[in-house]
Amino acid sequence: MPTADPRLTSADVDVLRVSDLIHWGQPRVDLVGEPVGLDRTVRWGLPTDLLDPSPYLRGGELVLTSGISMRDAAAQRAFVASVRRTRPAAIGYALGVVESTVPPALIEAANEAGLAVLSVPPDVPFLEITRRIAHEQQRHDAEELARESVGAIFDMVRRGHASSIVLREPLEGALGEVPGVWILAARGRVLRPGGRSLVGTTGGHSIAIVPATQPGPPPADLLGDDVGWSGPAELGALAGALREAVAAASLASRHGAPRGPRDLATWDGLIERLTPEQLAPFRDRLLAPVVDYDARHRTGLVETLERLCHHDGSVQSTAEELFVHVNTVRKRVGRIEALTGMSPLDTRGRAAFLVALAARS
């Protein structure tokens, strides 16, 4: 059953990670030891020479130390033990203050704790690293704010609360003059199609509008396993294309493969496009009485209903699969009809029960 999507958070989308620091170039930091914990999020940089800086850590820090307070292996291991409790991002060790290389005991203890260790060359002040982290965080925040602003417009157009004309200016600024566009959507991550694109985030979805360079579906390099897409659309048809792409993205996330307009003309596509409010009467008026009866009387009405729907209403096939007599199935069908006013042997009734069963999952 479709549910309200969670908001995209910094943990879900474009954040600064330990692996990013290694590829900065300036200021330079180098990975030493095992490549562990590289996907940890870096929230801030904290220089410290305390043997136990844990009272000042809140998680996600790159803990920078010169090693002054840890002259032996025991102290180095104690330092790692103190910081690991706060779930830091990584440990950075300044070379040339106490040691010309990072102490092996520090590396070993950190790697065992799942923490990467970065060496900081003698000519790189900690201040440069903390400034760069702050700059990256500000840039990420600005990009996220811009995506949310664009996403709010996407959402208004998709819901029919605004005309697609409001997208003309931002689209022309991002894409230039194009005859048509594709709309791509994914749940829980930021789409980065490259080239000319307009990207927004809204309601747990990332949505990208890109130039349509050919008839039919977008090329494979624009699609991932979780991407839904719309057919080529002109400016006046963006509302429908946005709805199409978002619905296709929900299908893609469930099936682990890209989905497009044709996939929406399926049973799964239909169910995915029904809102919780639209599904609720089927679940509450058709399925709930049957579930409640099973719970009170220890019967198998729901299982019988599922098998009848699976076998297109065949009483004989259902009886064989449940290892019961056909008359038992007929009696259960009568009870279901008495409880709900609908029979799973009737085509339209069975369709309604199929929606009710889908609403339960």
Coordinates of C-alpha atoms in Angstrom, one line a residue:
M1 CA 0.0 0.0 0.0
P2 CA 1.4 3.4 -0.9
T3 CA 2.4 5.4 2.2
A4 CA 3.6 9.0 2.7
D5 CA 7.2 9.3 1.8
P6 CA 9.6 10.5 4.4
R7 CA 11.4 13.8 3.9
L8 CA 14.8 13.6 2.3
T9 CA 17.3 14.3 5.0
S10 CA 21.1 15.0 4.9
A11 CA 21.6 11.4 5.8
D12 CA 19.8 10.3 2.7
V13 CA 21.2 12.6 0.1
D14 CA 24.3 14.7 -0.7
V15 CA 26.5 14.9 2.4
L16 CA 30.2 15.2 3.0
R17 CA 31.8 11.8 3.6
V18 CA 35.2 10.7 4.7
S19 CA 36.0 9.4 1.2
D20 CA 35.4 13.0 -0.1
L21 CA 38.2 14.4 2.1
I22 CA 40.7 12.0 0.7
H23 CA 40.0 13.3 -2.8
W24 CA 40.2 17.0 -2.0
G25 CA 43.7 17.6 -3.0
Q26 CA 43.7 20.9 -1.0
P27 CA 44.0 20.8 1.9
R28 CA 45.7 17.4 1.5
V29 CA 45.0 14.5 3.8
D30 CA 46.0 10.9 3.2
L31 CA 44.4 7.6 4.1
V32 CA 46.6 5.3 6.2
G33 CA 45.7 1.8 7.3
E34 CA 42.6 0.0 6.1
P35 CA 39.9 1.7 4.0
V36 CA 37.2 1.4 6.6
G37 CA 34.5 3.9 7.5
L38 CA 34.9 5.8 4.3
D39 CA 31.1 6.3 3.9
R40 CA 30.7 7.9 7.3
T41 CA 29.3 11.4 7.3
V42 CA 31.6 14.3 8.3
R43 CA 29.6 16.9 10.3
W44 CA 32.5 19.0 11.6
G45 CA 36.2 19.0 12.3
L46 CA 37.4 19.2 15.9
P47 CA 41.1 19.7 16.7
T48 CA 42.0 18.4 20.2
D49 CA 45.0 17.1 22.2
L50 CA 42.9 15.8 25.0
L51 CA 43.4 12.1 25.7
D52 CA 39.6 11.9 26.2
P53 CA 37.8 14.4 24.1
S54 CA 34.5 12.5 24.2
P55 CA 32.7 15.1 26.4
Y56 CA 33.1 17.6 23.6
L57 CA 32.0 15.3 20.7
R58 CA 28.5 14.9 19.4
G59 CA 29.0 12.5 16.6
G60 CA 30.2 12.9 13.0
E61 CA 33.4 14.9 13.8
L62 CA 36.7 14.5 12.1
V63 CA 38.8 14.3 15.3
L64 CA 42.1 16.0 14.6
T65 CA 45.0 15.4 17.0
S66 CA 48.8 16.1 17.0
G67 CA 49.4 13.2 19.3
I68 CA 50.9 15.2 22.2
S69 CA 48.8 13.6 24.8
M70 CA 49.4 10.0 23.7
R71 CA 53.1 9.1 23.9
D72 CA 52.8 5.3 23.9
A73 CA 50.6 2.6 22.4
A74 CA 48.4 2.3 25.5
A75 CA 47.6 6.0 25.4
Q76 CA 46.8 5.7 21.7
R77 CA 44.4 2.9 22.2
A78 CA 42.8 4.8 25.1
F79 CA 42.3 7.8 22.8
V80 CA 40.5 5.7 20.2
A81 CA 38.4 4.0 22.8
S82 CA 37.3 7.4 24.1
V83 CA 36.3 8.8 20.8
R84 CA 34.7 5.7 19.3
R85 CA 31.8 5.9 21.8
T86 CA 30.6 9.1 20.2
R87 CA 30.5 7.7 16.6
P88 CA 33.0 10.1 15.0
A89 CA 33.5 10.4 11.3
A90 CA 37.3 9.6 11.4
I91 CA 40.6 10.4 13.1
G92 CA 43.1 12.8 11.6
Y93 CA 46.7 12.7 12.9
A94 CA 49.1 15.6 12.3
L95 CA 52.6 14.5 11.2
G96 CA 55.7 16.2 12.4
V97 CA 54.6 17.3 15.8
V98 CA 55.3 14.1 17.8
E99 CA 55.7 11.5 15.2
S100 CA 56.7 11.6 11.5
T101 CA 54.3 8.8 10.8
V102 CA 50.9 7.8 12.3
P103 CA 51.6 5.4 15.2
P104 CA 50.7 1.8 14.2
A105 CA 48.8 1.2 17.5
L106 CA 46.5 4.1 16.8
I107 CA 45.8 2.9 13.2
E108 CA 45.1 -0.6 14.4
A109 CA 42.7 0.4 17.2
A110 CA 40.9 2.8 14.9
N111 CA 40.5 0.4 12.1
E112 CA 39.2 -2.3 14.5
A113 CA 36.6 0.2 15.6
G114 CA 35.6 0.9 11.9
L115 CA 37.3 4.3 11.8
A116 CA 39.4 5.6 9.0
V117 CA 42.7 7.3 9.9
L118 CA 43.9 10.2 7.9
S119 CA 47.4 11.6 8.1
V120 CA 47.8 15.4 7.9
P121 CA 51.1 16.7 6.4
P122 CA 53.2 19.1 8.5
D123 CA 52.4 22.0 6.2
V124 CA 48.6 21.6 6.5
P125 CA 47.2 23.5 9.5
F126 CA 44.1 22.0 11.1
L127 CA 42.4 25.4 10.5
E128 CA 42.5 24.8 6.7
I129 CA 40.7 21.4 7.2
T130 CA 38.0 22.8 9.5
R131 CA 37.4 25.7 7.1
R132 CA 37.1 23.4 4.1
I133 CA 34.6 21.2 6.0
A134 CA 32.6 24.3 6.9
H135 CA 32.7 25.5 3.3
E136 CA 31.5 22.2 2.0
Q137 CA 28.7 22.0 4.5
Q138 CA 27.5 25.5 3.6
R139 CA 27.6 24.6 -0.1
H140 CA 25.7 21.4 0.5
D141 CA 23.1 23.3 2.5
A142 CA 22.7 25.9 -0.2
E143 CA 22.3 23.3 -2.9
E144 CA 19.7 21.4 -0.8
L145 CA 17.8 24.7 -0.1
A146 CA 17.8 25.4 -3.9
R147 CA 16.6 21.8 -4.7
E148 CA 13.8 22.2 -2.1
S149 CA 12.7 25.5 -3.6
V150 CA 12.5 24.0 -7.1
G151 CA 10.9 20.9 -5.7
A152 CA 8.1 23.0 -4.1
I153 CA 7.3 24.4 -7.5
F154 CA 7.3 20.8 -9.0
D155 CA 4.9 19.7 -6.3
M156 CA 2.5 22.6 -6.9
V157 CA 2.4 21.9 -10.6
R158 CA 2.1 18.1 -10.1
R159 CA -0.9 18.6 -7.8
G160 CA -2.6 21.1 -10.1
H161 CA -2.1 24.0 -7.6
A162 CA -0.1 26.0 -10.2
S163 CA 0.2 26.2 -13.9
S164 CA 3.2 24.6 -15.6
I165 CA 3.9 28.1 -17.0
V166 CA 5.6 28.9 -13.7
L167 CA 8.4 26.5 -14.7
R168 CA 9.1 28.2 -18.0
E169 CA 11.7 30.6 -16.6
P170 CA 13.7 28.1 -14.5
L171 CA 13.6 25.6 -17.3
E172 CA 14.9 28.0 -19.9
G173 CA 17.6 29.1 -17.5
A174 CA 18.7 25.5 -16.8
L175 CA 18.0 23.8 -20.2
G176 CA 17.8 26.6 -22.7
E177 CA 15.2 26.2 -25.6
V178 CA 14.3 22.6 -25.9
P179 CA 11.2 21.1 -27.8
G180 CA 10.5 18.5 -25.1
V181 CA 11.8 17.1 -21.8
W182 CA 11.9 13.9 -19.9
I183 CA 11.1 13.9 -16.2
L184 CA 13.1 11.5 -14.0
A185 CA 12.2 10.7 -10.4
A186 CA 13.8 8.6 -7.6
R187 CA 13.0 8.1 -3.9
G188 CA 15.5 8.8 -1.1
R189 CA 18.4 10.2 -3.1
V190 CA 19.4 13.1 -5.2
L191 CA 19.4 12.6 -9.0
R192 CA 22.5 13.9 -10.8
P193 CA 21.8 13.4 -14.5
G194 CA 24.7 15.6 -15.6
G195 CA 24.6 18.1 -18.4
R196 CA 21.6 20.4 -18.6
S197 CA 19.0 19.6 -15.9
L198 CA 16.7 21.2 -13.4
V199 CA 16.6 19.2 -10.1
G200 CA 14.2 19.5 -7.2
T201 CA 13.4 17.5 -4.1
T202 CA 9.9 17.1 -2.6
G203 CA 8.1 14.6 -0.4
G204 CA 10.9 12.1 -0.4
H205 CA 11.4 12.2 -4.1
S206 CA 14.2 13.7 -6.2
I207 CA 12.9 15.0 -9.6
A208 CA 15.0 16.0 -12.6
I209 CA 13.9 17.5 -15.8
V210 CA 16.3 16.9 -18.7
P211 CA 16.1 17.6 -22.4
A212 CA 14.4 14.9 -24.5
T213 CA 16.9 14.1 -27.2
Q214 CA 15.0 11.2 -28.8
P215 CA 11.5 9.7 -29.0
G216 CA 10.5 7.2 -26.5
P217 CA 12.4 6.4 -23.2
P218 CA 15.5 8.2 -22.0
P219 CA 18.9 6.6 -22.7
A220 CA 20.1 4.0 -20.3
D221 CA 22.9 6.2 -18.8
L222 CA 20.2 8.5 -17.3
L223 CA 18.4 5.6 -15.6
G224 CA 19.3 3.7 -12.5
D225 CA 17.5 0.7 -10.9
D226 CA 15.4 3.1 -8.8
V227 CA 14.5 5.7 -11.5
G228 CA 11.0 6.3 -12.8
W229 CA 10.6 8.3 -16.0
S230 CA 7.9 10.1 -18.0
G231 CA 7.5 10.1 -21.8
P232 CA 8.7 13.2 -23.7
A233 CA 6.6 16.2 -22.7
E234 CA 6.1 19.8 -23.7
L235 CA 5.8 22.6 -21.2
G236 CA 2.0 22.5 -21.2
A237 CA 2.0 18.8 -20.3
L238 CA 4.4 18.9 -17.4
A239 CA 1.8 18.3 -14.7
G240 CA 0.8 14.9 -16.1
A241 CA 4.5 14.1 -16.8
L242 CA 5.4 14.9 -13.2
R243 CA 2.7 12.6 -11.9
E244 CA 3.7 9.9 -14.3
A245 CA 7.4 10.0 -13.2
V246 CA 6.7 10.0 -9.5
A247 CA 4.3 7.1 -9.8
A248 CA 6.9 5.2 -11.9
A249 CA 9.6 6.0 -9.3
S250 CA 7.5 4.3 -6.6
L251 CA 7.2 1.2 -8.9
A252 CA 11.0 1.3 -9.6
S253 CA 11.9 1.4 -5.9
R254 CA 9.7 -1.6 -5.2
H255 CA 10.9 -3.7 -8.2
G256 CA 14.6 -2.6 -8.3
A257 CA 14.4 -1.7 -12.0
P258 CA 13.6 1.5 -14.0
R259 CA 10.0 2.0 -14.7
G260 CA 8.2 4.2 -17.2
P261 CA 4.7 5.1 -18.6
R262 CA 4.0 1.7 -20.0
D263 CA 4.6 0.1 -16.6
L264 CA 1.9 2.3 -15.1
A265 CA -0.7 0.6 -17.3
T266 CA -0.4 -2.6 -15.2
W267 CA -2.0 -3.9 -12.0
D268 CA 1.0 -2.8 -9.9
G269 CA 0.9 0.6 -11.6
L270 CA -2.8 1.0 -10.8
I271 CA -2.3 0.1 -7.1
E272 CA 0.7 2.4 -6.8
R273 CA -1.3 5.4 -8.0
L274 CA -4.1 4.9 -5.5
T275 CA -3.8 7.1 -2.5
P276 CA -4.1 5.8 1.1
E277 CA -7.5 7.5 1.2
Q278 CA -8.6 5.7 -1.9
L279 CA -7.4 2.4 -0.6
A280 CA -8.9 2.7 2.9
P281 CA -12.5 1.8 2.1
F282 CA -11.4 -1.4 0.4
R283 CA -9.2 -2.4 3.4
D284 CA -11.7 -1.3 6.0
R285 CA -15.0 -2.4 4.5
L286 CA -14.0 -5.5 2.6
L287 CA -11.0 -7.0 4.2
A288 CA -11.3 -5.9 7.9
P289 CA -14.5 -7.8 8.6
V290 CA -13.0 -11.0 7.1
V291 CA -9.8 -10.6 9.1
D292 CA -11.8 -9.9 12.3
Y293 CA -14.0 -13.0 11.7
D294 CA -10.9 -15.2 11.3
A295 CA -9.5 -13.8 14.5
R296 CA -12.7 -14.5 16.5
H297 CA -13.5 -17.9 15.0
R298 CA -10.1 -19.3 14.0
T299 CA -11.4 -19.8 10.4
G300 CA -9.4 -19.5 7.1
L301 CA -11.5 -17.0 5.2
V302 CA -8.6 -14.6 4.3
E303 CA -6.5 -17.5 3.1
T304 CA -9.4 -18.8 1.0
L305 CA -10.1 -15.3 -0.4
E306 CA -6.4 -15.0 -1.4
R307 CA -6.4 -18.4 -3.1
L308 CA -9.7 -17.7 -4.9
C309 CA -8.3 -14.4 -6.2
H310 CA -5.1 -16.2 -7.3
H311 CA -7.1 -18.8 -9.2
D312 CA -9.5 -16.4 -10.8
G313 CA -12.4 -17.6 -8.7
S314 CA -11.9 -21.3 -9.3
V315 CA -13.5 -23.1 -6.4
Q316 CA -12.0 -26.4 -7.5
S317 CA -8.4 -25.1 -7.7
T318 CA -8.8 -23.3 -4.4
A319 CA -10.1 -26.5 -2.7
E320 CA -7.2 -28.6 -4.1
E321 CA -4.6 -26.0 -2.9
L322 CA -6.1 -25.8 0.6
F323 CA -6.7 -29.5 0.8
V324 CA -10.4 -29.1 1.6
H325 CA -13.6 -30.2 0.0
V326 CA -15.2 -27.8 -2.6
N327 CA -18.3 -27.5 -0.4
T328 CA -16.0 -26.1 2.4
V329 CA -14.8 -23.4 0.0
R330 CA -18.4 -22.6 -1.1
K331 CA -19.4 -22.3 2.6
R332 CA -16.5 -19.9 3.2
V333 CA -17.5 -17.9 0.1
G334 CA -21.0 -17.6 1.5
R335 CA -19.6 -16.4 4.8
I336 CA -17.4 -13.8 3.1
E337 CA -20.4 -12.5 1.1
A338 CA -22.5 -12.3 4.2
L339 CA -19.7 -10.3 5.9
T340 CA -18.9 -7.9 3.1
G341 CA -21.8 -7.9 0.6
M342 CA -19.5 -9.1 -2.2
S343 CA -18.6 -12.5 -3.6
P344 CA -15.1 -13.3 -4.7
L345 CA -16.7 -15.6 -7.4
D346 CA -18.0 -12.5 -9.1
T347 CA -15.5 -10.8 -11.4
R348 CA -16.2 -7.3 -10.1
G349 CA -16.3 -8.5 -6.5
R350 CA -13.0 -10.3 -7.0
A351 CA -11.5 -7.1 -8.4
A352 CA -12.5 -5.2 -5.3
F353 CA -11.1 -7.9 -3.1
L354 CA -7.8 -7.8 -5.0
V355 CA -7.6 -4.0 -4.2
A356 CA -8.4 -4.7 -0.6
L357 CA -5.7 -7.4 -0.4
A358 CA -3.2 -5.0 -2.0
A359 CA -4.1 -2.3 0.5
R360 CA -3.1 -4.6 3.3
S361 CA 0.5 -5.1 2.2

